[in-house]
PDB file of C-alpha atoms in Angstrom:
ATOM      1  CA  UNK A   1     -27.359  65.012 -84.077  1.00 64.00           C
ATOM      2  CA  UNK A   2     -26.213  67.726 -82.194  1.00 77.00           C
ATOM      3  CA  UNK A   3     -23.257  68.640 -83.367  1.00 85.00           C
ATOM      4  CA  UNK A   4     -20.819  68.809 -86.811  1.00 87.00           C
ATOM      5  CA  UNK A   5     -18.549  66.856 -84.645  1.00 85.00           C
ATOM      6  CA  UNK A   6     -21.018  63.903 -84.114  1.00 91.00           C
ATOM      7  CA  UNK A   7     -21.159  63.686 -87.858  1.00 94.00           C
ATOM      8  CA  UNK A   8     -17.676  62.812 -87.935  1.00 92.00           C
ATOM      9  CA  UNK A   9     -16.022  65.612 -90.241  1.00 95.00           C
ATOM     10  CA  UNK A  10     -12.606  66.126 -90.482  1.00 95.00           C
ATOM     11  CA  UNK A  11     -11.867  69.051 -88.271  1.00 96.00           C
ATOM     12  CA  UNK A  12     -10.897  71.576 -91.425  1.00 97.00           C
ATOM     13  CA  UNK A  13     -14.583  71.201 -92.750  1.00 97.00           C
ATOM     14  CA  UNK A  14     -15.822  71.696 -89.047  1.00 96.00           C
ATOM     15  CA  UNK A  15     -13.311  74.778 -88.318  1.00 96.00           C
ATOM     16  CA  UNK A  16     -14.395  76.093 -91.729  1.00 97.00           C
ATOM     17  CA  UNK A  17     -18.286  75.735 -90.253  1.00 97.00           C
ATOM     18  CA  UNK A  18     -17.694  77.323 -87.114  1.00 96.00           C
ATOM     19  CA  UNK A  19     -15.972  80.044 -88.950  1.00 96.00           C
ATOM     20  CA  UNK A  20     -19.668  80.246 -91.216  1.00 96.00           C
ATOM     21  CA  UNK A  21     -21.565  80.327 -88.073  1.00 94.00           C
ATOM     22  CA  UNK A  22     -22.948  76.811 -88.256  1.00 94.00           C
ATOM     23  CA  UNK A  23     -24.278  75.799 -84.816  1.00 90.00           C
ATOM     24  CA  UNK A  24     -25.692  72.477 -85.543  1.00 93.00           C
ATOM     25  CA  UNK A  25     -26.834  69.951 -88.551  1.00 96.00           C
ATOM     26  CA  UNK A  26     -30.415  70.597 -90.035  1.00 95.00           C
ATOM     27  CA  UNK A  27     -32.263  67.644 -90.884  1.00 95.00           C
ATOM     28  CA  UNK A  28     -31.625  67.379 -94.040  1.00 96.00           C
ATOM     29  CA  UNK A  29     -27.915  67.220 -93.026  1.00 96.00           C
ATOM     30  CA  UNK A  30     -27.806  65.065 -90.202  1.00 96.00           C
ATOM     31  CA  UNK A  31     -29.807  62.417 -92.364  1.00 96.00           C
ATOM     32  CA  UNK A  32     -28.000  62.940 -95.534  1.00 96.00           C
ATOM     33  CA  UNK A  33     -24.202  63.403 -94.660  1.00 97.00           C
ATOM     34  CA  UNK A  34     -23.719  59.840 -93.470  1.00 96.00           C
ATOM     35  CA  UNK A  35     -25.391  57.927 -95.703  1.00 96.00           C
ATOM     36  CA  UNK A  36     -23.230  59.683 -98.369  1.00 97.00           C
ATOM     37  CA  UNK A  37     -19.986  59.736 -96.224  1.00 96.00           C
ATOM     38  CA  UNK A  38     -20.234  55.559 -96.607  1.00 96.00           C
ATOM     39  CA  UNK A  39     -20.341  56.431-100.443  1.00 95.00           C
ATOM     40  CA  UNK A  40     -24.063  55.186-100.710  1.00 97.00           C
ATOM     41  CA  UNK A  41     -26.567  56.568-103.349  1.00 97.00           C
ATOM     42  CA  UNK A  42     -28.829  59.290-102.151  1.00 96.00           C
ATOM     43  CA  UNK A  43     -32.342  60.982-103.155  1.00 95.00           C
ATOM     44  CA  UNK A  44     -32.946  63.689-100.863  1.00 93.00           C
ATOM     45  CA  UNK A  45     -36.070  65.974-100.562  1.00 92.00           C
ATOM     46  CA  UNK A  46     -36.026  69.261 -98.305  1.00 90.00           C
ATOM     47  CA  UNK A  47     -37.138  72.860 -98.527  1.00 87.00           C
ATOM     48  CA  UNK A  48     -35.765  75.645 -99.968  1.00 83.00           C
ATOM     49  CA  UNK A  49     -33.395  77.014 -97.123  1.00 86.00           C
ATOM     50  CA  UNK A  50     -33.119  73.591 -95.194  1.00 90.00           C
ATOM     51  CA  UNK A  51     -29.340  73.033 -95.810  1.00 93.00           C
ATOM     52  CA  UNK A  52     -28.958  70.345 -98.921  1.00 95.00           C
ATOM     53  CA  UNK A  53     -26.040  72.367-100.765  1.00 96.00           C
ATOM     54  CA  UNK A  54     -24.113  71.752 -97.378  1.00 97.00           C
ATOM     55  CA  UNK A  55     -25.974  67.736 -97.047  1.00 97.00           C
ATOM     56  CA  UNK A  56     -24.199  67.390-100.431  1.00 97.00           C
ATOM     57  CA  UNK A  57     -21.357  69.289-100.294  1.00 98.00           C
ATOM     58  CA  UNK A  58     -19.357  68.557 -96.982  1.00 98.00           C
ATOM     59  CA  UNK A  59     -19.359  64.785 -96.833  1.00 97.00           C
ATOM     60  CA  UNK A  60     -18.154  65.025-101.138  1.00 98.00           C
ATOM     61  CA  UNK A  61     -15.521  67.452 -99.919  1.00 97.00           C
ATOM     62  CA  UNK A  62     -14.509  64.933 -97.060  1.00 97.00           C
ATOM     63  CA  UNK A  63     -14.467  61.951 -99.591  1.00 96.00           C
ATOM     64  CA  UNK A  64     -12.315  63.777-102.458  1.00 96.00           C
ATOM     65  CA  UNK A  65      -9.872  64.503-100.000  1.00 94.00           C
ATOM     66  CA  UNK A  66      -9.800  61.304 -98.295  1.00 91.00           C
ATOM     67  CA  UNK A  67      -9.284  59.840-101.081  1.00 83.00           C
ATOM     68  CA  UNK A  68      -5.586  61.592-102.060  1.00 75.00           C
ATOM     69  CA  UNK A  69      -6.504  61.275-105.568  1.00 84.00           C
ATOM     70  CA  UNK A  70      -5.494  64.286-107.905  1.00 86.00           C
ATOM     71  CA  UNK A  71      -7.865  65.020-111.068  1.00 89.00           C
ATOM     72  CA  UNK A  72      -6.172  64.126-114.578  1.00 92.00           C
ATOM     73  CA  UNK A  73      -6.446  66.818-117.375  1.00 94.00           C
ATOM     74  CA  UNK A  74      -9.443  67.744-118.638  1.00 94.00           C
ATOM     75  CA  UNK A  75     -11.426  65.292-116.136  1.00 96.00           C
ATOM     76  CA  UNK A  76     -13.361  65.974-113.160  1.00 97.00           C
ATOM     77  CA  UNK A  77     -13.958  64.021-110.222  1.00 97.00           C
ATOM     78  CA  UNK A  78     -17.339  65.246-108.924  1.00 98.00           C
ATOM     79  CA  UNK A  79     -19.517  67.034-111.001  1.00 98.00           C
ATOM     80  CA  UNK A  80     -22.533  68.694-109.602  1.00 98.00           C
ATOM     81  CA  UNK A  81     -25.426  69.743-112.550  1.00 98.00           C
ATOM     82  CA  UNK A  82     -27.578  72.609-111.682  1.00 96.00           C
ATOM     83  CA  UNK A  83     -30.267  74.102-113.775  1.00 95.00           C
ATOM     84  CA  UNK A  84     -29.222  78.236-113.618  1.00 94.00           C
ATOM     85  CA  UNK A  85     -25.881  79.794-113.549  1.00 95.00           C
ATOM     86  CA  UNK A  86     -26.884  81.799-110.346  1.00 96.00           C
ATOM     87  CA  UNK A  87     -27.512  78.271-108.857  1.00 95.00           C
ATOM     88  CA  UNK A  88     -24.181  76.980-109.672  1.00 96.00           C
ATOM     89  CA  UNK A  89     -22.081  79.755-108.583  1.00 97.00           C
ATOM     90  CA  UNK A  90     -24.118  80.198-105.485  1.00 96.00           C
ATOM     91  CA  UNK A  91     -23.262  75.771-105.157  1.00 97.00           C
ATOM     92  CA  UNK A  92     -19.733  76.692-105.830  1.00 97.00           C
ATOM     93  CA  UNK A  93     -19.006  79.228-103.807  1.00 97.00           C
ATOM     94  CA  UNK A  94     -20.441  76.994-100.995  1.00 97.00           C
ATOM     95  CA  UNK A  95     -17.881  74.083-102.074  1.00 98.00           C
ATOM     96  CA  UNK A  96     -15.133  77.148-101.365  1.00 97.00           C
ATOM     97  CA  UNK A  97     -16.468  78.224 -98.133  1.00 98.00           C
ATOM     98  CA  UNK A  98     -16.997  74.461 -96.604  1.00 98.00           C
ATOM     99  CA  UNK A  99     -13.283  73.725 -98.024  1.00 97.00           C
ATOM    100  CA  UNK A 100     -11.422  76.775 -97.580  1.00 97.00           C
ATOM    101  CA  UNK A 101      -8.667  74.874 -95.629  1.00 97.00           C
ATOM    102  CA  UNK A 102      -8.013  72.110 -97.597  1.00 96.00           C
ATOM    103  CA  UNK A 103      -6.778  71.678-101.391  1.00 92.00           C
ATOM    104  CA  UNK A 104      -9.295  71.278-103.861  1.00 93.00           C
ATOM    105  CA  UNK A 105      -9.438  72.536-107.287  1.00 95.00           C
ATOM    106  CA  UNK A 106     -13.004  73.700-108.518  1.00 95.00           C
ATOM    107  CA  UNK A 107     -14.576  75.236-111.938  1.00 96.00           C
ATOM    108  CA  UNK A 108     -17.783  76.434-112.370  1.00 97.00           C
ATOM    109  CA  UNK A 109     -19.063  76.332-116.043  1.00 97.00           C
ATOM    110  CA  UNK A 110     -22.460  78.186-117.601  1.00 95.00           C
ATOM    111  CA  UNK A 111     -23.251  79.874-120.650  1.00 93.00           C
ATOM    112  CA  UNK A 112     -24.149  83.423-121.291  1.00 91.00           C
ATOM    113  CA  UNK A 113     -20.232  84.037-120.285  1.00 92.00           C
ATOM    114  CA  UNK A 114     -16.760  83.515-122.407  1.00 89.00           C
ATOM    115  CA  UNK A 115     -15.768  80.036-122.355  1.00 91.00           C
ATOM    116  CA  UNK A 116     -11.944  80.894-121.888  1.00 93.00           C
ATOM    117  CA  UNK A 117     -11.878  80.753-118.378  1.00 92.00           C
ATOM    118  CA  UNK A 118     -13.606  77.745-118.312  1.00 94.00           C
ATOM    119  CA  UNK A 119     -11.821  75.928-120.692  1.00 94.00           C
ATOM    120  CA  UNK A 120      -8.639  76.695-119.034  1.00 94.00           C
ATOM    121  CA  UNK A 121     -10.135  75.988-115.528  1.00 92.00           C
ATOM    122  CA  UNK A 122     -11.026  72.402-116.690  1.00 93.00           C
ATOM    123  CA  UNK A 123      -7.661  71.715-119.109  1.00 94.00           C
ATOM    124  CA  UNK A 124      -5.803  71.265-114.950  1.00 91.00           C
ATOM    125  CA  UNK A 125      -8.304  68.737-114.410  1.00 95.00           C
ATOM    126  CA  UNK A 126     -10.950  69.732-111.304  1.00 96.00           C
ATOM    127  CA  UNK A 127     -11.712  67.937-108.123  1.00 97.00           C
ATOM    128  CA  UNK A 128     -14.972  69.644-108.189  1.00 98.00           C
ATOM    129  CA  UNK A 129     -17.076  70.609-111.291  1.00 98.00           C
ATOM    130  CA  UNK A 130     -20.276  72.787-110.859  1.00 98.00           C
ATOM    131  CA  UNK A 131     -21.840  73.330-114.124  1.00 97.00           C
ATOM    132  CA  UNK A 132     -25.117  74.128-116.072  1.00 96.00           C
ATOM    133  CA  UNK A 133     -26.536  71.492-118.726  1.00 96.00           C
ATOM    134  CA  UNK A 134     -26.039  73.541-121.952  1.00 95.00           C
ATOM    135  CA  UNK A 135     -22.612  74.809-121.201  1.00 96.00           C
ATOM    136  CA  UNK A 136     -21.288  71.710-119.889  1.00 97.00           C
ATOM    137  CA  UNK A 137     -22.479  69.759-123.235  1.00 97.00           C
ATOM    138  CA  UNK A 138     -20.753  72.070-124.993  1.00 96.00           C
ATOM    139  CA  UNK A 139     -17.312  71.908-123.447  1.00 96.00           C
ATOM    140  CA  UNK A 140     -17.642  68.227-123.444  1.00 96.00           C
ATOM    141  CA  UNK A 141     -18.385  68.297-127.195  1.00 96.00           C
ATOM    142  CA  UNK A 142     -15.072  69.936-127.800  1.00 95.00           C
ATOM    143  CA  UNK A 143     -12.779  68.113-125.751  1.00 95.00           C
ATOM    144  CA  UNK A 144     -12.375  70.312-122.923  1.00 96.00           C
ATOM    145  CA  UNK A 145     -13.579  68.084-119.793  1.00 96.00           C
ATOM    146  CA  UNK A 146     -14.329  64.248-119.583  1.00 95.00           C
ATOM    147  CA  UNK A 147     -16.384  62.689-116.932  1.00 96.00           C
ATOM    148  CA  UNK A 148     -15.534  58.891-117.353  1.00 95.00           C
ATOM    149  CA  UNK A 149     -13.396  59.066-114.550  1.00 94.00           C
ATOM    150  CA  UNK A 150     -16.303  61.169-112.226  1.00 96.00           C
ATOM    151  CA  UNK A 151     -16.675  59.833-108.832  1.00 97.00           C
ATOM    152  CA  UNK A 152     -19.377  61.282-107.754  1.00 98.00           C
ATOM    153  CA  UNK A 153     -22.541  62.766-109.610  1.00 98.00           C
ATOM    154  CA  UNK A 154     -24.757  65.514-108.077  1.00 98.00           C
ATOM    155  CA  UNK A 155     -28.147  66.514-109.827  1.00 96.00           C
ATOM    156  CA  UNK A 156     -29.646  69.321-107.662  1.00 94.00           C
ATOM    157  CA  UNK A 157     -32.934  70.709-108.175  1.00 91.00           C
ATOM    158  CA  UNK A 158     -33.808  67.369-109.473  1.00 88.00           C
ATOM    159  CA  UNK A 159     -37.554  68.185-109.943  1.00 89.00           C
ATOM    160  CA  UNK A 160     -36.886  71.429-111.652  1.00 88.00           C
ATOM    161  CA  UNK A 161     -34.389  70.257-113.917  1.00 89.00           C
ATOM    162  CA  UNK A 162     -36.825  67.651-115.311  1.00 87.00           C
ATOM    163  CA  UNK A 163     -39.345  70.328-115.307  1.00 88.00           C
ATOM    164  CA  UNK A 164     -37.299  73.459-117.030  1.00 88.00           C
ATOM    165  CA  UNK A 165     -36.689  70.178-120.091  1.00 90.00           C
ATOM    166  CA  UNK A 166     -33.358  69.308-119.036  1.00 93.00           C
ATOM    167  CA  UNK A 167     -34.346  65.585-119.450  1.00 93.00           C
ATOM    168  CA  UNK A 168     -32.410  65.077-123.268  1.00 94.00           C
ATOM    169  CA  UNK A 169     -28.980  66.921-121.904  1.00 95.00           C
ATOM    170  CA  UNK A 170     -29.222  65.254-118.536  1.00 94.00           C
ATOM    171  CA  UNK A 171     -29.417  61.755-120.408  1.00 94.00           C
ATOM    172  CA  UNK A 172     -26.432  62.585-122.398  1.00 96.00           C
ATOM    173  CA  UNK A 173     -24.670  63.670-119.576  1.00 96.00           C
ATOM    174  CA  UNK A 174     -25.115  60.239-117.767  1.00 95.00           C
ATOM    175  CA  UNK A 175     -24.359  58.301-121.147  1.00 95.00           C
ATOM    176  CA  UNK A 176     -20.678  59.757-120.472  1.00 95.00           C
ATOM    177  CA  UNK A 177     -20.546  58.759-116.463  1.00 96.00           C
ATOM    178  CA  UNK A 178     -18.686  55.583-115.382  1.00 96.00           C
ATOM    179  CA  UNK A 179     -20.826  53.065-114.369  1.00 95.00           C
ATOM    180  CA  UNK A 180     -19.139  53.126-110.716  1.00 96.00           C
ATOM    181  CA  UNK A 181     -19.785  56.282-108.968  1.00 96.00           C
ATOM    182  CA  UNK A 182     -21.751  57.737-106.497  1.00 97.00           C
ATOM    183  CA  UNK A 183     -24.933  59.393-107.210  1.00 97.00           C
ATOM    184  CA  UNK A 184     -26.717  61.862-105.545  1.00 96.00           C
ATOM    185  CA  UNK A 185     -30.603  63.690-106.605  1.00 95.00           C
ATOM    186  CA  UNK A 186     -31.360  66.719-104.451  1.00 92.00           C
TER     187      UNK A 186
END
């Protein structure tokens, strides 16, 4: 793959790519993107550096707004778990810059900040859902966001997660998923 273009993104993501300075897929992008713009499962293993938050992130964009569907209160439609706040706003500001021209709502929830925000950035309901373990639990716990109407489930830094002892919160996490969704392990 040469090009974005080949990859068959809808030209907002593309003009939003050109505007970042992206020349041309990595790897880990040209393999990944479709596989997951068919809606198929995906494990994917790369470096540090290699591209996965974009492998991930522009064919979910493309699919959420394909799809036309709005969130419902308190619900998200993708979430993406990441192990360290600094990893999931650096993940969401990524979803921004990759979908600056189209509509999509996003929240990014972690602890060691005020949960007001947060709570009110879930109560519209989010297309996209960035959030740490611990934090996450939490606002689920209280009624602030459901995920049994997700549509697509990211777990980046897979490995690290299960090696930081995320294993017990990521199990109750996916005890609350919908059995029909798309997964993805990064």
């Amino acid at each position: 793959m040469n090009s974005f273009k080949e990859l068959r993104l809808m030209e907002p993501i593309q003009r939003a790519l050109r505007d970042l300075g992206y020349q041309s897929p990595t790897p880990i992008q040209a393999q990944a993107i479709p596989i997951l713009l068919k809606g198929s499962d995906l494990l994917g293993c790369a470096q540090t550096g290699t591209g996965k938050t974009a492998a991930f992130a522009l064919p979910i964009i493309q699919g959420l707004v394909r799809g036309q569907r709005r969130a419902k209160k308190r619900c998200a439609r993708c979430l993406v778990l990441t192990p360290t706040r600094e990893l999931a706003q650096q993940i969401a500001d990524s979803f921004r810059a990759y979908g600056r021209y189209l509509r999509l709502s996003m929240a990014v929830v972690y602890g060691g900040v005020g949960q007001t925000p947060q709570v009110k950035a879930c109560a519209r309901g989010v297309d996209v859902l960035v959030a740490t373990p611990g934090r996450l639990l939490d606002l689920m716990g209280h009624g602030h966001i459901r995920l049994d109407r997700l549509e697509v489930f990211v777990l980046d830094e897979a490995d690290r997660m299960l090696d930081m002892g995320f294993l017990p919160d990521i199990k109750k996490v996916l005890a609350q998923l919908p059995a029909q969704r798309q997964t993805l392990f990064f």
